XYZ file of C-alpha atoms in Angstrom:
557
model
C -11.721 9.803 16.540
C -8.929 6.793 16.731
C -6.805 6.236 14.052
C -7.362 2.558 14.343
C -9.207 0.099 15.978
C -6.922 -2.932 15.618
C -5.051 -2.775 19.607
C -2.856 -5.173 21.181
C -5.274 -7.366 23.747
C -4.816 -6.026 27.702
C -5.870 -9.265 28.958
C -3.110 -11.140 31.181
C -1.258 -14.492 29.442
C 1.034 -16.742 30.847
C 4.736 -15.799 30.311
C 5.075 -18.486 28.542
C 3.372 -17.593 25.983
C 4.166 -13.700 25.628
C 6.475 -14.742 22.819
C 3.587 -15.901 21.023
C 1.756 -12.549 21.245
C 0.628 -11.627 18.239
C 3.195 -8.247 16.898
C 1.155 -6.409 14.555
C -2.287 -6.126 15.712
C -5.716 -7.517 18.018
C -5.759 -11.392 16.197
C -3.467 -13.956 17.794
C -3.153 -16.316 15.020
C 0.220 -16.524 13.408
C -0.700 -16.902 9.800
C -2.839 -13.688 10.191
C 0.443 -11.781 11.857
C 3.069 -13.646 9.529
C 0.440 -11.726 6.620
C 0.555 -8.392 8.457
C 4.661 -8.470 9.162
C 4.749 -9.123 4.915
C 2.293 -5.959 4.227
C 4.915 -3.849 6.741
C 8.064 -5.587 4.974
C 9.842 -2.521 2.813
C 11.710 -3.804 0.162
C 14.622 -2.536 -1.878
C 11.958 -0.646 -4.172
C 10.861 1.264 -0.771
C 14.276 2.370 -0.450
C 14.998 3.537 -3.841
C 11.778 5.299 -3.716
C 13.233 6.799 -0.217
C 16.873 7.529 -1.405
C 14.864 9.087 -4.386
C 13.291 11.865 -2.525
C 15.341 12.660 -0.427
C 17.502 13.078 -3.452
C 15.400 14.871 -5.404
C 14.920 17.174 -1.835
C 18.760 17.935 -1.339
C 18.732 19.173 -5.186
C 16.333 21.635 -5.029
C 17.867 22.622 -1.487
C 21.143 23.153 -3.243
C 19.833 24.591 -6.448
C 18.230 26.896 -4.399
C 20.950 28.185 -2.608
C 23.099 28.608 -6.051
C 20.473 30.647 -7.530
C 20.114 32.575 -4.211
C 23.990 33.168 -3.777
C 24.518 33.332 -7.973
C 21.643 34.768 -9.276
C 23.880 37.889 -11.360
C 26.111 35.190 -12.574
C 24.385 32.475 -13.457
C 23.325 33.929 -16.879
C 26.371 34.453 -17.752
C 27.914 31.179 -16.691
C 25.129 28.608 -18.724
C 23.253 31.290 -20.897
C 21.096 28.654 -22.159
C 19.184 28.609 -19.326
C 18.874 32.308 -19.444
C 14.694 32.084 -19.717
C 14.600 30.139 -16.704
C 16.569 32.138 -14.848
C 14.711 35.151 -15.387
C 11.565 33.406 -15.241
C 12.415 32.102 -11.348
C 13.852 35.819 -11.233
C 10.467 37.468 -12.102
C 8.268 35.113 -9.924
C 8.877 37.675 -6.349
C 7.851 40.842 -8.548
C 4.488 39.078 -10.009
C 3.182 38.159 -6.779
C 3.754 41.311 -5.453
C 1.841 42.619 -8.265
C -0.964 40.095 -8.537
C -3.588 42.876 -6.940
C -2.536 45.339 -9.905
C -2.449 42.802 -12.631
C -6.188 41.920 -10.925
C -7.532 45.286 -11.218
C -6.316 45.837 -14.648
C -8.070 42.368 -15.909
C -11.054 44.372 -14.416
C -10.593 47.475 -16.409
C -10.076 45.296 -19.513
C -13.472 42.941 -18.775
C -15.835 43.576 -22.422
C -18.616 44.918 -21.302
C -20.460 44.667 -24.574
C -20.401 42.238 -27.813
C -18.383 44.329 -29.901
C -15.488 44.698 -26.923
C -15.924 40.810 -26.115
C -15.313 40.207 -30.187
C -12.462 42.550 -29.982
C -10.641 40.437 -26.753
C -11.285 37.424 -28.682
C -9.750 38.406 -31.603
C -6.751 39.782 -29.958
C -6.512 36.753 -27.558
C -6.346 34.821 -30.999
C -4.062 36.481 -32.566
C -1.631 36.375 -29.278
C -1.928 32.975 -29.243
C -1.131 32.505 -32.426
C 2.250 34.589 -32.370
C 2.898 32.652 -29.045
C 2.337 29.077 -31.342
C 4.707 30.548 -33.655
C 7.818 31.013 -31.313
C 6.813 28.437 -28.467
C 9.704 25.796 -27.456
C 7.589 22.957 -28.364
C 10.245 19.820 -27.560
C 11.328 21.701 -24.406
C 7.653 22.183 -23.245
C 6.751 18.382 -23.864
C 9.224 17.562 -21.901
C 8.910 19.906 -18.963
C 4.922 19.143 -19.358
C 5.415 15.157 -19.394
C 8.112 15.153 -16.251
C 5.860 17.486 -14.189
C 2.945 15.236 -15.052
C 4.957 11.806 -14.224
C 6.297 13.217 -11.162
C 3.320 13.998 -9.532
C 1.555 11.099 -10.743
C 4.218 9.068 -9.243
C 3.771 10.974 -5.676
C 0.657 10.402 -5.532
C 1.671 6.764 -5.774
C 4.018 6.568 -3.194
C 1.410 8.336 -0.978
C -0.921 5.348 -2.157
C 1.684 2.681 -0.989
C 3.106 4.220 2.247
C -1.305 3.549 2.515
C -0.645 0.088 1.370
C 1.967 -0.277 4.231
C -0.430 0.277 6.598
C -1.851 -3.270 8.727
C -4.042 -2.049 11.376
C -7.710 -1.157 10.201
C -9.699 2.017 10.400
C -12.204 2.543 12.607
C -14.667 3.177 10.021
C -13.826 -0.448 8.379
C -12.834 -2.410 11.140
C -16.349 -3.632 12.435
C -17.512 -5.505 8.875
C -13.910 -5.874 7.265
C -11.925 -8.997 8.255
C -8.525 -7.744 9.354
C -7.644 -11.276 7.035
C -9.282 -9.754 4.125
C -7.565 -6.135 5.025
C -4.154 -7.451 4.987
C -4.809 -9.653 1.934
C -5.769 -6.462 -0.118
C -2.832 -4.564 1.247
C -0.672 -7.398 0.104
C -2.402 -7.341 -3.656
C -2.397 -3.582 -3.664
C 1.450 -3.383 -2.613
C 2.873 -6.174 -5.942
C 0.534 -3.832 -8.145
C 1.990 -0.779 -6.638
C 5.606 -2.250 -7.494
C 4.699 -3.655 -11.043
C 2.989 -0.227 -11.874
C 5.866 2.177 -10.634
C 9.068 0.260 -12.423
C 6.409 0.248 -15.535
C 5.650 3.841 -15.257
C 9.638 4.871 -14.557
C 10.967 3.020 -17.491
C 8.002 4.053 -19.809
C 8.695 8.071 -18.759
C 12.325 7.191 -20.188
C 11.390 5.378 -22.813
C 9.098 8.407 -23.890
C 11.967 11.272 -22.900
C 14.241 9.151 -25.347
C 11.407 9.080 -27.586
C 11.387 12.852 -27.868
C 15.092 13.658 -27.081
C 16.556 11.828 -30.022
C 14.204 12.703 -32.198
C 12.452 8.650 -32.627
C 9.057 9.609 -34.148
C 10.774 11.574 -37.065
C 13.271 8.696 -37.524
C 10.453 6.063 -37.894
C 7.939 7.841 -39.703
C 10.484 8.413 -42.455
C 12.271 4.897 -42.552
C 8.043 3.599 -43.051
C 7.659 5.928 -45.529
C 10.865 4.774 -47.572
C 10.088 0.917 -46.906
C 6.075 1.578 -47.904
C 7.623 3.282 -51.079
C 10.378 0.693 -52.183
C 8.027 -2.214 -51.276
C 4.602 -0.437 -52.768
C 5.826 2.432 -55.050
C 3.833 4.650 -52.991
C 5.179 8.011 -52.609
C 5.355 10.553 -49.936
C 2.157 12.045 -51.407
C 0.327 8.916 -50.337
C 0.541 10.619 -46.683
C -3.098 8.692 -45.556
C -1.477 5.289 -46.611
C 2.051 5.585 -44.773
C -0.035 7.015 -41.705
C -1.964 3.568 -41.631
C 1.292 1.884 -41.607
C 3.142 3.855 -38.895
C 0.073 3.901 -37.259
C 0.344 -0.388 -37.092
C 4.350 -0.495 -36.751
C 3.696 1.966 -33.719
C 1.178 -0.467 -32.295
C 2.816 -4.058 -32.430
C 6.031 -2.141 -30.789
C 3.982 -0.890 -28.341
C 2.659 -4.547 -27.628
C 6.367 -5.431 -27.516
C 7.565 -2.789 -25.296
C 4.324 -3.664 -22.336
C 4.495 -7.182 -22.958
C 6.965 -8.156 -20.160
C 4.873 -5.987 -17.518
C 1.404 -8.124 -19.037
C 3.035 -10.721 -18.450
C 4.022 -10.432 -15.409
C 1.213 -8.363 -14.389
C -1.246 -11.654 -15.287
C 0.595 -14.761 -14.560
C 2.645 -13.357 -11.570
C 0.846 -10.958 -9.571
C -2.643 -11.539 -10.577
C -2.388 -15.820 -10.277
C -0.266 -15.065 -6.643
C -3.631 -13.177 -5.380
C -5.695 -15.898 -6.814
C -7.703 -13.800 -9.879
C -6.463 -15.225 -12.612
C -7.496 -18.385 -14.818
C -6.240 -17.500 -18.092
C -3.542 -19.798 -19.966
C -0.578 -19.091 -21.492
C -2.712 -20.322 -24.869
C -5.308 -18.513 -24.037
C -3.517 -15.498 -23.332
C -1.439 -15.696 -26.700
C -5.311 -16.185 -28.626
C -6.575 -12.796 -27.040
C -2.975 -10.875 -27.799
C -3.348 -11.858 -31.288
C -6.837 -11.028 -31.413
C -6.691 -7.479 -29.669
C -3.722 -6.689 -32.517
C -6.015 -7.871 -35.644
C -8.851 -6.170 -34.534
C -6.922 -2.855 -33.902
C -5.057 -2.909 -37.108
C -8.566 -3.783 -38.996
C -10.784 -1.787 -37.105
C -8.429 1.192 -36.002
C -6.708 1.314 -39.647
C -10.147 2.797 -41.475
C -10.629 5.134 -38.742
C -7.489 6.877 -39.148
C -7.889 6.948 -43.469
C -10.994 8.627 -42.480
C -10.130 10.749 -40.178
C -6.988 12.138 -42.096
C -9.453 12.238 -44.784
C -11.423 15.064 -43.857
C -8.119 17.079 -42.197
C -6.810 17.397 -45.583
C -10.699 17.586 -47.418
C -11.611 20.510 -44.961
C -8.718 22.289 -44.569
C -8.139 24.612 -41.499
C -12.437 24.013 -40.201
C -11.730 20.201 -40.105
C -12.090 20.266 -36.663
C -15.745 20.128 -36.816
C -16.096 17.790 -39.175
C -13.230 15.606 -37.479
C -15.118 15.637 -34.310
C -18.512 14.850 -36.053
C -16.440 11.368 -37.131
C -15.216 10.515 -33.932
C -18.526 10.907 -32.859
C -19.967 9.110 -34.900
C -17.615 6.243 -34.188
C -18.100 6.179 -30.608
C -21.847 5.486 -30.714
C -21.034 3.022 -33.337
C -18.518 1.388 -30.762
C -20.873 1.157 -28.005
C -23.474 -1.116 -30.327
C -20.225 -2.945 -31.988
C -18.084 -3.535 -28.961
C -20.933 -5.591 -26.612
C -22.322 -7.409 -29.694
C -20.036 -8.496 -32.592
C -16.510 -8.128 -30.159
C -16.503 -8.909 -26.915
C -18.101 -12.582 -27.939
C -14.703 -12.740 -29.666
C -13.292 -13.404 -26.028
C -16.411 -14.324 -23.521
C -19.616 -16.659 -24.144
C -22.504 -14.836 -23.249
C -25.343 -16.957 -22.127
C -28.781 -16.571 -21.315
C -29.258 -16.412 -17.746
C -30.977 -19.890 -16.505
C -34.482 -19.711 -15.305
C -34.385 -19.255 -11.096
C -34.890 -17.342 -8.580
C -32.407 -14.837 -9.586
C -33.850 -14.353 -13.499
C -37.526 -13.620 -11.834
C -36.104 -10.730 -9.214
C -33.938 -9.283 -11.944
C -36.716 -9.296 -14.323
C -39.542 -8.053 -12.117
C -37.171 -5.187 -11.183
C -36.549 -4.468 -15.101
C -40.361 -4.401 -15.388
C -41.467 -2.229 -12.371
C -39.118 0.329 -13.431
C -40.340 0.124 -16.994
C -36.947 -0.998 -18.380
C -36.895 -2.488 -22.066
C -34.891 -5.378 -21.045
C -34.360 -7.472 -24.247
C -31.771 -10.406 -23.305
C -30.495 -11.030 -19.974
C -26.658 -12.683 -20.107
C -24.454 -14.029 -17.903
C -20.963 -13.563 -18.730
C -18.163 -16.206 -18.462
C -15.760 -13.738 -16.768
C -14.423 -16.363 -14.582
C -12.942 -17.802 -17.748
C -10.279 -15.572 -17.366
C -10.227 -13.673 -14.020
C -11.876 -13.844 -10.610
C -13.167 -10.271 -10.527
C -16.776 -9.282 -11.153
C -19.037 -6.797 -12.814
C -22.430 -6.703 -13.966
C -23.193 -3.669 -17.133
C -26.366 -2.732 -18.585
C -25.897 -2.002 -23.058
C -27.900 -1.260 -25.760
C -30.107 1.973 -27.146
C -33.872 3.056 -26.803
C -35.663 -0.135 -26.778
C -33.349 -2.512 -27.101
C -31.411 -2.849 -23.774
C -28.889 -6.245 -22.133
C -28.138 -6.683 -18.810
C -24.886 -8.468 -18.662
C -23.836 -10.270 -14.978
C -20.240 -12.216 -14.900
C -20.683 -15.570 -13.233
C -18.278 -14.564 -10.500
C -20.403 -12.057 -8.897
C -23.286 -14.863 -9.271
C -20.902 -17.066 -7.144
C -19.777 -14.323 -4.761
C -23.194 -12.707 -3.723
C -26.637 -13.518 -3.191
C -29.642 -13.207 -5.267
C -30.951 -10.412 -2.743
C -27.139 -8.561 -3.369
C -27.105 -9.284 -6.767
C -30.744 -7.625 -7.728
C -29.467 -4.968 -5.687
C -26.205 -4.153 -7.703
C -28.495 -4.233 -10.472
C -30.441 -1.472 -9.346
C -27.677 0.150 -9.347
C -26.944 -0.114 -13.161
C -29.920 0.606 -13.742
C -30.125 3.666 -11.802
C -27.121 4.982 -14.113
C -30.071 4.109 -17.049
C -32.854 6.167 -15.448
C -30.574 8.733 -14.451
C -29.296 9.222 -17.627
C -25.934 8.752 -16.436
C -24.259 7.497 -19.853
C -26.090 10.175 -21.815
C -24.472 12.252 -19.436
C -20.846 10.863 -20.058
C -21.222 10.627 -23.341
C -22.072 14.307 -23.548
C -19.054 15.170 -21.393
C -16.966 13.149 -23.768
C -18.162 14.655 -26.635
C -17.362 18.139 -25.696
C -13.581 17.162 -24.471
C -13.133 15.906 -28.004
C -14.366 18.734 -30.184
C -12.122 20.697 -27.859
C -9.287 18.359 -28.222
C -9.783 18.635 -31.988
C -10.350 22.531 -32.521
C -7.390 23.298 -29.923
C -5.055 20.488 -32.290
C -6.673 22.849 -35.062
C -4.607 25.255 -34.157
C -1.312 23.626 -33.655
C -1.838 21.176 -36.967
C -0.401 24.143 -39.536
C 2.281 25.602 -37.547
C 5.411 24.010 -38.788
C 7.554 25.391 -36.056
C 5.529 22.455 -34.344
C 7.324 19.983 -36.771
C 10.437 21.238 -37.003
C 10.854 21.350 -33.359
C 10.975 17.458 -33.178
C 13.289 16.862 -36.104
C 10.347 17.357 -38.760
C 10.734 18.058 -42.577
C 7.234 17.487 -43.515
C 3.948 17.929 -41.875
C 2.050 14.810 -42.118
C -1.383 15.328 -40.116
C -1.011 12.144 -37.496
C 2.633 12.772 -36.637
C 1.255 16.356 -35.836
C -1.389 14.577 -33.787
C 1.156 12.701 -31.975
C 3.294 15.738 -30.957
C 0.082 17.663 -29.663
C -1.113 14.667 -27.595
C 2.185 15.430 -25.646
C 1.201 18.913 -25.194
C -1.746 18.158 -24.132
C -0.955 16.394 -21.285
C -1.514 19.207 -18.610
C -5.389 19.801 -20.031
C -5.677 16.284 -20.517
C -4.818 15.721 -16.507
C -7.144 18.422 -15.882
C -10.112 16.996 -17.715
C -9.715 13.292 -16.805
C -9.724 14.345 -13.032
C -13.253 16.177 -13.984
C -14.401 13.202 -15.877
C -13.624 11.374 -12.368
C -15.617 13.381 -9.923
C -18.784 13.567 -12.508
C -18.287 9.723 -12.314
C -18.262 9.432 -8.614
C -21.212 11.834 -8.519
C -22.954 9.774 -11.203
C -21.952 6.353 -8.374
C -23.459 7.981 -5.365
C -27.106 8.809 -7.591
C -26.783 5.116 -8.611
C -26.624 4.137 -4.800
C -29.228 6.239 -3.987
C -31.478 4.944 -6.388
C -31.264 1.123 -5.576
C -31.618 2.248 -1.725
C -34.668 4.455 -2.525
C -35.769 1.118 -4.378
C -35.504 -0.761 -0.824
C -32.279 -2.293 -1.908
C -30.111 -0.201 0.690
C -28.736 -3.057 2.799
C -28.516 -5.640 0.345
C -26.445 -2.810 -1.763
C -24.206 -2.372 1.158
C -23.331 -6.126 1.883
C -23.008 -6.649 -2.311
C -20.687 -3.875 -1.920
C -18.440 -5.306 0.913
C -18.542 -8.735 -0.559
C -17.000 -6.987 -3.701
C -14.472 -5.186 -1.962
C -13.327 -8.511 -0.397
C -13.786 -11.106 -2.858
C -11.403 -8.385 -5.642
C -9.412 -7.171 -2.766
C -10.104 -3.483 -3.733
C -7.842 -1.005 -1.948
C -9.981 -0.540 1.529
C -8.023 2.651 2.833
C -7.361 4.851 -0.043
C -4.382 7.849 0.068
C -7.193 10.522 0.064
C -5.654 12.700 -2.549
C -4.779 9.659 -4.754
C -8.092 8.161 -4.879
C -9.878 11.853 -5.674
C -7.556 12.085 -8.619
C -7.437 8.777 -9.818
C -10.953 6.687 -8.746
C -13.819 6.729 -10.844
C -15.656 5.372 -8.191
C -15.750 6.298 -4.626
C -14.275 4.479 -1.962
C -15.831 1.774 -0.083
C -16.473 3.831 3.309
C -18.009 6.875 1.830
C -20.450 4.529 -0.331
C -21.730 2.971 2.693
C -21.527 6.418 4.904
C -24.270 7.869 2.065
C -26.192 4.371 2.278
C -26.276 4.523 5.918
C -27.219 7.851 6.034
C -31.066 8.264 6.761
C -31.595 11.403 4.434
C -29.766 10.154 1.273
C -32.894 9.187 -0.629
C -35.578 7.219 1.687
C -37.035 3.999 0.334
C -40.148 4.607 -1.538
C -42.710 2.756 -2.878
């Protein structure tokens, strides 16, 4: 199979006008080339991100030749890094030994209840000795660096993509090389906005732990909560409120500059957004009062039980959270996103009878059928379905109304509602229900051990600065599950193809979906190994490959 389809043209042209040939692909008009030389352009960012591997290369080169040449001396020279050295010294004899450590896992395997009870209980009680000498500050960092590092390969990967101006086969008969450079060109300023973003956030955060910051301002709230209040360090539930809204307008501050830029540079250059500085300023202010007001109760009550329940609150913690999250998906569509869009009623047409004669042959308890001023704000497009049991919304922005026809539309509908008749966000939900109560009874095991604490400049052991500290170990698991949550997703994407194309909506589906990758100039040839880890949904050409096939669920009456 070719690589690419895009080829210079064979036929003969005057000399006079080889000059004019077109230099980066098959189309010979200039503002389509003068496009594809800017998506090839490498920038000074492309050559820090360059001199930084090759960098990072010739140090582990070298520091593999010092260990190799000073392995005996090394201890003795920086004893402080004594662990490492004998943990890099180790790593030859392990994997020599991985059959034997293999076979006596095997001898160990419980092979009744009483022997599984008895691993259990010793597995517990190893972990706990390891919780009670584990470098905690040295692990978060190791964990976060390793994380950020190969989060921010798997960028580069993405954008060496991004550099890319001739088409794939697979794309090139039905993608407009105009619309393939113009996506490569939007892909490329958010690749540049989202690594100096991610780099200066990884320092801010290895400051963060390094000098000991969430010690310093937990205590200097504490001390102005108590001079201006009289509340004392017993009122732990109160201060944690307060940090909890301190931490969240600096936070604002700190990403503000990369919003900013993020909406009224790169998103107005690519034509998406509509939103004024006013308007923007309105939602800001809105987003912060409605996370201080709605996210201040849910930590009271969530510290609440910790210290009501003692060392079991994980239970109770994650029946809470629970409970909060199927509160937030009736709350959020009713009573807060109005707070920023106008949802209509959709107007009586052609489009309102196919959508609701769909709802009805599928038995689907459509109460209210919206359309969504998303336009107000941005030019990309979505259509949801909300709501529980018998009470159910369909919800369709007025930009996918203007980008697609009724025919396309109906058909992306089918497709939300597949993810209803599949059961696809009882299925989510489900999945995110277990990764909390595991999130909560692992942090049940970490929230007591003041080694934890003390590790990070700690005197006390307040219950959501020991939440804090465990989300940083967490990372690694974290990783690990969000990449799980991702493939059940794109799973969960290719049923809900399958079951508008089984409804007879398979080439309407297919053209909705194209339109959508052009009109939000989606990323049309993803880095393989960055879109499995990152995408929720799958790419464009493996949609349409399952559409197209003939197998993947025949239309049916």
């Amino acid at each position: 199979m070719t690589e690419a389809t895009d080829q210079t043209p064979t036929r003969p042209k005057p000399v006079a006008a080889a000059a004019a040939a077109p230099k980066f692909g098959d189309d010979p008009d200039s503002t389509v080339d003068a496009q594809a030389a800017v998506v090839m352009r490498k920038g000074l960012l492309d050559d820090v991100i360059d001199g930084i591997q090759m960098g990072l290369m010739a140090i582990v080169l070298i520091g593999l030749i010092v260990v190799a040449v000073f392995s005996d001396s090394l201890p003795v020279l920086y004893p402080a890094l004594k662990p490492l050295y004998a943990f890099i010294g180790s790593i030859p004899s392990n994997l020599t030994r991985l059959p034997e450590y293999a076979m006596m896992a095997k001898e160990k395997m419980p092979t009744s209840a009483d022997e599984a009870l008895l691993l259990i209980t010793a597995l517990s009680h190893w972990f706990d000795q390891l919780l009670s000498s584990l470098p905690y500050k040295e692990c978060v960092l190791v964990f976060s660096w390793a994380i950020y590092l190969w989060e921010a390969k798997l960028d580069i990967r993405q954008r060496d993509r991004l550099h890319e101006v001739r088409r794939p086969a697979a794309i090139a008969s039905f993608i407009p090389r105009q619309a393939y450079l113009e996506a490569n060109a939007y892909g490329l300023d958010k690749s540049s906005l989202s690594l100096v973003k991610n780099a200066i956030t990884q320092i801010q955060t290895t400051v963060i732990i390094l000098y000991d910051l969430t010690p310093w301002l937990w205590y200097t709230v504490v001390d102005a909560v108590e001079d201006y209040t009289g509340y004392s360090p017993e009122y732990e539930i109160t201060h944690s409120v307060v940090y909890f809204i301190v931490v969240m307008l600096i936070t604002t501050a700190l990403s503000l500059p990369f919003d900013l830029y993020s909406t009224f540079v790169v998103e107005k250059k690519h034509g998406f957004n509509k939103q004024t500085i006013g308007l923007y300023v309105t939602d800001t202010i809105k987003t912060l009062l409605l996370t201080a007001f709605l996210g201040g109760p849910i930590i009271a009550a969530f510290l609440w039980v910790i210290i009501k329940t003692g060392s079991q609150f994980y239970f109770y913690a994650w029946a809470l959270m629970a409970a909060v999250q199927l509160l937030a998906i009736v709350i959020f569509p009713t009573f807060i996103q109005p707070l920023f869009n106008k949802f209509e009623p959709l107007p009586e047409g052609e489009l309102r009878n196919e959508i609701e004669a769909l709802a009805s042959r599928l038995n689907f308890p459509l109460k209210k059928l919206y359309v969504i001023d998303g336009s107000k704000r941005s030019g990309h497009s979505n259509a949801y379905v909300f709501g529980f049991f018998k009470s159910k919304r369909i919800v369709i922005y007025d930009t996918l109304i203007n980008q697609c026809t009724t025919e396309e539309i109906v058909a992306i509908v089918g497709h939300e509602l597949g993810h209803w008749k599949k059961n696809h966000v009882v299925r989510m939900l489900a999945a995110a229900q277990i990764q909390t109560f595991l999130i909560f009874y692992v942090f049940s095991r970490f929230a007591g051990e003041r080694r934890m604490y003390t590790s990070f400049g700690m005197d006390t052991m307040p219950a959501f600065i020991g939440l804090i500290f465990f989300q940083y170990l967490y990372q690694p698991l974290d990783s690990l599950l969000s990449f799980a949550t991702s493939v059940l997703s794109r799973a969960h994407e290719f049923d809900a193809d399958a079951f508008s194309k089984k409804l007879g909506y398979g080439k309407p589906l297919a053209s909705g979906l194209i339109k959508l990758q052009i009109e939000n100039k989606s990323v049309m040839n993803p880095d393989p190994l960055y879109s499995a880890y990152h995408y929720s949904h799958p790419p464009l050409v493996e949609r349409l490959n399952a559409i197209n096939d003939p197998d993947v669920a025949p239309k049916t009456e």
